[in-house]
Short mmCIF file of C-alpha atoms and ligand atoms in Angstrom, two decimals:
data_model
loop_
_atom_site.label_atom_id
_atom_site.label_comp_id
_atom_site.label_asym_id
_atom_site.label_seq_id
_atom_site.Cartn_x
_atom_site.Cartn_y
_atom_site.Cartn_z
CA UNK A 6 -24.40 0.49 21.92
CA UNK A 7 -26.73 2.33 19.55
CA UNK A 8 -30.44 1.66 19.41
CA UNK A 9 -30.23 0.19 15.88
CA UNK A 10 -27.60 -2.27 17.12
CA UNK A 11 -29.91 -3.43 19.92
CA UNK A 12 -32.74 -3.77 17.39
CA UNK A 13 -30.45 -5.77 15.11
CA UNK A 14 -29.50 -8.22 17.87
CA UNK A 15 -33.16 -8.67 18.80
CA UNK A 16 -34.09 -9.20 15.16
CA UNK A 17 -31.34 -11.84 14.81
CA UNK A 18 -32.40 -13.61 18.02
CA UNK A 19 -36.07 -13.56 17.00
CA UNK A 20 -35.32 -15.42 13.77
CA UNK A 21 -32.68 -17.70 15.34
CA UNK A 22 -30.00 -16.22 13.12
CA UNK A 23 -28.02 -15.62 16.30
CA UNK A 24 -27.94 -18.72 18.48
CA UNK A 25 -26.14 -19.87 21.60
CA UNK A 26 -24.85 -23.41 22.19
CA UNK A 27 -21.78 -25.19 20.86
CA UNK A 28 -20.66 -24.63 17.27
CA UNK A 29 -17.57 -25.61 15.31
CA UNK A 30 -16.26 -22.71 13.23
CA UNK A 31 -14.45 -22.70 9.90
CA UNK A 32 -11.28 -21.87 11.87
CA UNK A 33 -11.74 -25.06 13.94
CA UNK A 34 -12.56 -23.10 17.11
CA UNK A 35 -15.53 -24.27 19.20
CA UNK A 36 -17.76 -21.25 19.73
CA UNK A 37 -20.60 -20.72 22.24
CA UNK A 38 -22.51 -18.67 19.66
CA UNK A 39 -23.09 -18.62 15.92
CA UNK A 40 -24.51 -16.08 13.51
CA UNK A 41 -26.08 -17.67 10.43
CA UNK A 42 -27.08 -14.93 7.98
CA UNK A 43 -28.65 -17.61 5.73
CA UNK A 44 -31.42 -17.97 8.31
CA UNK A 45 -32.88 -14.60 7.28
CA UNK A 46 -34.87 -16.80 4.96
CA UNK A 47 -37.92 -14.84 3.84
CA UNK A 48 -38.26 -11.80 1.62
CA UNK A 49 -39.21 -9.51 4.50
CA UNK A 50 -36.31 -10.73 6.67
CA UNK A 51 -33.76 -10.33 3.89
CA UNK A 52 -35.08 -6.85 3.16
CA UNK A 53 -34.82 -5.89 6.83
CA UNK A 54 -31.26 -7.23 6.94
CA UNK A 55 -30.40 -5.18 3.85
CA UNK A 56 -31.84 -2.17 5.67
CA UNK A 57 -29.39 -2.63 8.55
CA UNK A 58 -26.43 -2.85 6.15
CA UNK A 59 -27.67 0.21 4.27
CA UNK A 60 -27.97 2.18 7.52
CA UNK A 61 -24.46 1.13 8.57
CA UNK A 62 -23.08 2.26 5.18
CA UNK A 63 -24.98 5.54 5.21
CA UNK A 64 -23.79 6.20 8.77
CA UNK A 65 -20.12 5.31 8.67
CA UNK A 66 -19.25 3.55 5.43
CA UNK A 67 -16.30 4.67 3.28
CA UNK A 68 -16.60 6.29 -0.16
CA UNK A 69 -17.09 3.64 -2.85
CA UNK A 70 -18.10 3.14 -6.47
CA UNK A 71 -19.53 -0.40 -6.60
CA UNK A 72 -20.93 -2.87 -4.04
CA UNK A 73 -19.47 -6.39 -4.30
CA UNK A 74 -21.15 -9.47 -2.83
CA UNK A 75 -18.67 -12.38 -2.65
CA UNK A 76 -20.10 -15.78 -3.63
CA UNK A 77 -22.10 -17.36 -2.21
CA UNK A 78 -23.32 -15.81 1.00
CA UNK A 79 -22.44 -12.24 0.08
CA UNK A 80 -24.62 -12.26 -3.05
CA UNK A 81 -28.09 -11.85 -1.52
CA UNK A 82 -26.60 -9.53 1.11
CA UNK A 83 -25.18 -7.15 -1.49
CA UNK A 84 -28.43 -7.31 -3.51
CA UNK A 85 -30.59 -6.53 -0.49
CA UNK A 86 -28.22 -3.73 0.58
CA UNK A 87 -28.30 -2.14 -2.88
CA UNK A 88 -32.11 -2.22 -2.87
CA UNK A 89 -32.34 -0.62 0.58
CA UNK A 90 -29.68 2.03 -0.20
CA UNK A 91 -31.87 3.08 -3.13
CA UNK A 92 -35.16 2.89 -1.22
CA UNK A 93 -34.16 4.40 2.11
CA UNK A 94 -31.18 6.61 1.27
CA UNK A 95 -31.84 7.68 -2.32
CA UNK A 96 -28.50 6.21 -3.40
CA UNK A 97 -28.81 4.13 -6.56
CA UNK A 98 -25.39 2.44 -6.52
CA UNK A 99 -24.06 -0.22 -8.94
CA UNK A 100 -23.55 -3.70 -7.50
CA UNK A 101 -21.98 -6.95 -8.65
CA UNK A 102 -21.05 -10.43 -7.48
CA UNK A 103 -18.48 -13.03 -8.46
CA UNK A 104 -18.96 -16.59 -9.65
CA UNK A 105 -17.05 -19.36 -7.92
CA UNK A 106 -16.04 -20.66 -11.36
CA UNK A 107 -15.48 -18.50 -14.44
CA UNK A 108 -18.06 -18.99 -17.19
CA UNK A 109 -16.59 -19.53 -20.68
CA UNK A 110 -19.77 -19.02 -22.76
CA UNK A 111 -22.55 -16.46 -23.02
CA UNK A 112 -21.44 -13.20 -21.45
CA UNK A 113 -18.49 -15.09 -19.87
CA UNK A 114 -16.34 -13.90 -17.01
CA UNK A 115 -16.05 -14.14 -13.29
CA UNK A 116 -18.27 -11.22 -12.31
CA UNK A 117 -21.97 -10.60 -12.82
CA UNK A 118 -23.73 -7.24 -12.71
CA UNK A 119 -21.97 -3.89 -12.75
CA UNK A 120 -18.30 -3.85 -13.84
CA UNK A 121 -16.13 -4.15 -10.71
CA UNK A 122 -14.10 -0.96 -11.24
CA UNK A 123 -12.75 1.69 -8.91
CA UNK A 124 -13.43 1.51 -5.18
CA UNK A 125 -15.33 -1.63 -4.19
CA UNK A 126 -17.31 -2.00 -1.00
CA UNK A 127 -17.51 -5.68 -0.02
CA UNK A 128 -20.68 -6.86 1.71
CA UNK A 129 -20.22 -10.04 3.72
CA UNK A 130 -21.76 -11.86 6.67
CA UNK A 131 -19.17 -12.47 9.39
CA UNK A 132 -15.45 -12.04 9.96
CA UNK A 133 -13.80 -14.50 12.34
CA UNK A 134 -10.20 -15.30 11.41
CA UNK A 135 -10.32 -13.24 8.20
CA UNK A 136 -9.83 -16.13 5.73
CA UNK A 137 -12.90 -15.33 3.63
CA UNK A 138 -12.09 -11.64 3.38
CA UNK A 139 -8.50 -12.30 2.33
CA UNK A 140 -9.87 -14.48 -0.48
CA UNK A 141 -11.95 -11.54 -1.71
CA UNK A 142 -8.93 -9.23 -1.64
CA UNK A 143 -7.00 -11.75 -3.77
CA UNK A 144 -9.94 -12.01 -6.17
CA UNK A 145 -9.93 -8.25 -6.74
CA UNK A 146 -6.14 -7.93 -7.12
CA UNK A 147 -6.00 -8.56 -10.91
CA UNK A 148 -8.82 -6.07 -11.56
CA UNK A 149 -8.73 -2.38 -12.28
CA UNK A 150 -10.21 -1.97 -8.81
CA UNK A 151 -9.43 -1.94 -5.12
CA UNK A 152 -11.30 -2.98 -2.01
CA UNK A 153 -12.10 0.33 -0.34
CA UNK A 154 -13.99 -1.18 2.53
CA UNK A 155 -15.82 -4.14 3.98
CA UNK A 156 -19.16 -4.19 5.76
CA UNK A 157 -20.14 -7.25 7.77
CA UNK A 158 -23.11 -7.98 10.02
CA UNK A 159 -20.96 -9.34 12.86
CA UNK A 160 -17.35 -8.64 13.75
CA UNK A 161 -16.53 -11.51 16.10
CA UNK A 162 -13.44 -9.59 17.27
CA UNK A 163 -11.28 -12.71 17.43
CA UNK A 164 -7.54 -12.73 17.24
CA UNK A 165 -6.11 -13.46 13.83
CA UNK A 166 -2.58 -14.82 13.61
CA UNK A 167 -1.17 -12.52 16.33
CA UNK A 168 -2.55 -10.26 19.04
CA UNK A 169 -4.65 -8.12 16.74
CA UNK A 170 -8.18 -9.04 15.69
CA UNK A 171 -8.59 -10.48 12.20
CA UNK A 172 -10.19 -7.20 11.17
CA UNK A 173 -7.34 -5.13 12.61
CA UNK A 174 -4.90 -7.32 10.63
CA UNK A 175 -6.84 -6.75 7.42
CA UNK A 176 -6.93 -3.00 8.11
CA UNK A 177 -3.20 -2.94 8.82
CA UNK A 178 -2.12 -5.20 5.92
CA UNK A 179 -4.40 -3.76 3.25
CA UNK A 180 -5.43 -0.31 4.47
CA UNK A 181 -9.08 -1.30 4.25
CA UNK A 182 -11.78 0.14 6.50
CA UNK A 183 -14.01 -2.53 8.03
CA UNK A 184 -17.44 -1.63 9.37
CA UNK A 185 -19.79 -3.97 11.20
CA UNK A 186 -23.42 -3.68 12.25
CA UNK A 187 -22.52 -5.24 15.62
CA UNK A 188 -19.47 -6.74 17.33
CA UNK A 189 -19.16 -9.64 19.75
CA UNK A 190 -18.78 -7.03 22.51
CA UNK A 191 -22.17 -5.55 21.62
CA UNK A 192 -23.73 -9.02 21.83
CA UNK A 193 -22.20 -9.58 25.28
CA UNK A 194 -23.34 -6.14 26.39
CA UNK A 195 -26.85 -7.00 25.24
CA UNK A 196 -26.85 -10.24 27.25
CA UNK A 197 -25.58 -8.43 30.33
CA UNK A 198 -28.10 -5.61 29.99
CA UNK A 199 -31.16 -7.74 29.42
CA UNK A 200 -30.36 -10.89 31.41
CA UNK A 201 -31.49 -12.97 28.43
CA UNK A 202 -29.65 -16.27 27.78
CA UNK A 203 -27.95 -15.81 31.17
CA UNK A 204 -27.05 -19.51 31.24
CA UNK A 205 -24.75 -18.97 28.24
CA UNK A 206 -22.98 -15.91 29.58
CA UNK A 207 -20.14 -17.77 31.38
CA UNK A 208 -19.20 -19.69 28.23
CA UNK A 209 -19.49 -16.55 26.11
CA UNK A 210 -17.20 -14.62 28.46
CA UNK A 211 -14.71 -17.52 28.58
CA UNK A 212 -14.61 -17.60 24.79
CA UNK A 213 -13.84 -13.88 24.63
CA UNK A 214 -11.12 -14.42 27.21
CA UNK A 215 -9.54 -17.18 25.09
CA UNK A 216 -9.89 -15.84 21.54
CA UNK A 217 -10.97 -12.22 21.82
CA UNK A 218 -8.95 -9.06 21.51
CA UNK A 219 -8.96 -6.58 24.35
P1 OMP B 3 -13.33 -16.40 8.52
O1 OMP B 3 -13.10 -16.75 7.07
O2 OMP B 3 -12.53 -17.25 9.47
O3 OMP B 3 -13.20 -14.93 8.80
O4 OMP B 3 -14.82 -16.83 8.86
C1 OMP B 3 -15.92 -16.17 8.32
C2 OMP B 3 -16.90 -17.17 7.77
O5 OMP B 3 -17.24 -18.15 8.75
C3 OMP B 3 -18.21 -16.56 7.41
O6 OMP B 3 -18.20 -16.05 6.11
C4 OMP B 3 -19.18 -17.72 7.61
O7 OMP B 3 -19.20 -18.55 6.48
C5 OMP B 3 -18.63 -18.50 8.77
N1 OMP B 3 -19.20 -18.17 10.11
C6 OMP B 3 -20.50 -17.67 10.23
O8 OMP B 3 -21.27 -17.59 9.27
N2 OMP B 3 -20.97 -17.25 11.45
C7 OMP B 3 -20.25 -17.32 12.59
O9 OMP B 3 -20.73 -16.91 13.67
C8 OMP B 3 -18.94 -17.86 12.50
C9 OMP B 3 -18.44 -18.33 11.27
C10 OMP B 3 -17.17 -19.06 11.28
O10 OMP B 3 -17.16 -20.23 10.86
O11 OMP B 3 -16.20 -18.50 11.82
#
């Protein structure tokens, strides 16, 4: 694990964005942990989060033309990432987001901000079973654009429909590179290293055993 990944986990724990307990996921699975990006709920926290995404993109992200933040949760994430790419990495990149419902007056359309053309880099919070990310791929299909990559804060590394992780399935089916700031394995490594939240470790390990990919 890199130092910035450890700092990210500590930052998420400090603001209770990453919590341990019992949570029902969108997929119906009962998880011993949950990452709620919406809990980065002040300007400074959102800016710091954007800084982690920007660092991940600058470090390992694919080539892209426009950042796309899928509604709703991806919108502030893409905005904060664009700001920090400009501030910290001297990269002033165009960014846009979609509406959930197309607007038929004013400027109209489904997208707001820069025109979603060319290679899009999707900024999202978490990938579990891959449902949300497949919706974004479908959204982009009619456009003169392609999803070149996806950056998420947490890759939960859970199996999708088969033995591969949801992310591996997306990479295989769509040829899209997926980058994450941290994975579930990094979170477990952090717990093991520090001894923090030791009481949750058995449930966390059991969950990886049941739903994780090796
Ligand atoms: P999938 O669509 O199954 O990949 O689930 C991803 C979505 O689940 C995210 O965009 C979140 O809305 C939500 N989620 C979290 O935010 N944090 C988690 O730790 C787990 C989930 C989830 O429900 O799986």
